[in-house]
Structures are given as C-alpha cells and as structure tokens.
Amino acid sequence: MTKENQFMPDYAIPPGETLAEELAAKSMSQAELAVLIGTSKKIINEIITGKTPITAEMALKLEQVFQLPAHFWVNLEQQYQETLLQMQVNQAVNNTKPFFNEVISSARYLVNTSGSKTDVVLSLAVWNKLLTLLEELDDRTVVQ
C-alpha cells in the first residue's frame, strides 16, 4: 500500500473522543458506563482524555454497551497510538534536520584514519553510521 496520498495529521485524536460522543448519544454519564461495564469512573475519564488506552478487554465491554464491534475500538486505539508515534518521529527528525543541514553544507570532505577523502554523505542513515564510527575513533578529523 502506498502512503503517497494519505492524510498525515499533525494532531492525534484519542479514541476516547468517540467514546464521549457515544455516551452523549445515549445520554449516559461516565459513572453510568463505569457501573455497566464494571470499572471505575476514573478509568472511563482517562480513556476519554487519552491518558489510558482502550484494551482488548475494554473494547469487548464497550461493544456490549454501544453495539460497535470490539475491533472498531481497538482500531481507534491503534490509529491513535500510531499517530502519536509518527508525531514523535516527525518532531525528532525536524529537531535534527538543522544540525545535519549545517554539517553537510559546511563540510566538503570527511577524512578517515587512512587519509583518503570521502565525498560528503547525503544519506542520513549512512551519516549516522559514520558518526558512530567516528565517535569510536580518537583521531578523527573534519577538513573543509
């Protein structure tokens, strides 16, 4: 499957928002739901606010109350967690881009211990590997 045309939001919607909508549609309180499924109001509130994930067990309980399949709730949770992770990865990449852009634009050559020249590396994966190797060497040199 291609990700070319997929929407990648810069926000994550907790599955608890859907739970809150379902509660409102049934005119049911968090406390009433908690009693129905045998859990605490605190857990329901934490699910709604995105602090506690919807487990498979919870999804089965929600299925009984809202007639929405357990996999619906599990998929909402998975998509939420995946979006949160993608946002963290994007943030980490965005935080490191300026550093690598500066290093790559200012460096002409990297000199290894044997003294031979290596063209500037533009691949981030290769660059990371080189950085690791260079950190292990005490006599590394960057020539401009």
PDB file of C-alpha atoms in Angstrom, residues 12 14-16 22-23 38-39 43 45 48 50 55 58 65 68-69 78 80 90 97 113 115 123 131 133 141:
ATOM      1  CA  ALA A  12      -3.877  12.840  17.335  1.00  0.00           C
ATOM      2  CA  PRO A  14      -7.856   9.961  21.294  1.00  0.00           C
ATOM      3  CA  PRO A  15     -10.410   7.192  20.795  1.00  0.00           C
ATOM      4  CA  GLY A  16     -11.975   8.488  23.979  1.00  0.00           C
ATOM      5  CA  GLU A  22     -21.314   7.646  22.066  1.00  0.00           C
ATOM      6  CA  LEU A  23     -22.024   8.448  25.711  1.00  0.00           C
ATOM      7  CA  GLY A  38     -17.658  -2.981  35.935  1.00  0.00           C
ATOM      8  CA  THR A  39     -14.869  -0.434  36.014  1.00  0.00           C
ATOM      9  CA  ILE A  43     -10.721   4.731  34.068  1.00  0.00           C
ATOM     10  CA  ASN A  45     -12.428   9.501  32.207  1.00  0.00           C
ATOM     11  CA  ILE A  48     -11.854   9.798  27.208  1.00  0.00           C
ATOM     12  CA  GLY A  50      -6.426   9.798  26.104  1.00  0.00           C
ATOM     13  CA  THR A  55      -7.504  -2.530  25.791  1.00  0.00           C
ATOM     14  CA  MET A  58     -12.293  -2.866  27.416  1.00  0.00           C
ATOM     15  CA  VAL A  65     -22.933  -1.311  25.540  1.00  0.00           C
ATOM     16  CA  LEU A  68     -19.944  -1.190  17.949  1.00  0.00           C
ATOM     17  CA  PRO A  69     -17.592  -4.124  17.294  1.00  0.00           C
ATOM     18  CA  GLN A  78      -4.145   1.591  17.325  1.00  0.00           C
ATOM     19  CA  TYR A  80      -4.252   6.961  17.903  1.00  0.00           C
ATOM     20  CA  ASN A  90       8.467  13.744  12.882  1.00  0.00           C
ATOM     21  CA  LYS A  97      17.427  18.470  10.350  1.00  0.00           C
ATOM     22  CA  THR A 113      42.179   7.498   9.537  1.00  0.00           C
ATOM     23  CA  GLY A 115      43.886   9.811   4.968  1.00  0.00           C
ATOM     24  CA  SER A 123      22.161   9.854   3.275  1.00  0.00           C
ATOM     25  CA  LEU A 131      29.121   9.444  13.110  1.00  0.00           C
ATOM     26  CA  LEU A 133      32.294   5.076  13.685  1.00  0.00           C
ATOM     27  CA  THR A 141      39.393  14.996  11.503  1.00  0.00           C
TER      28      THR A 141
END
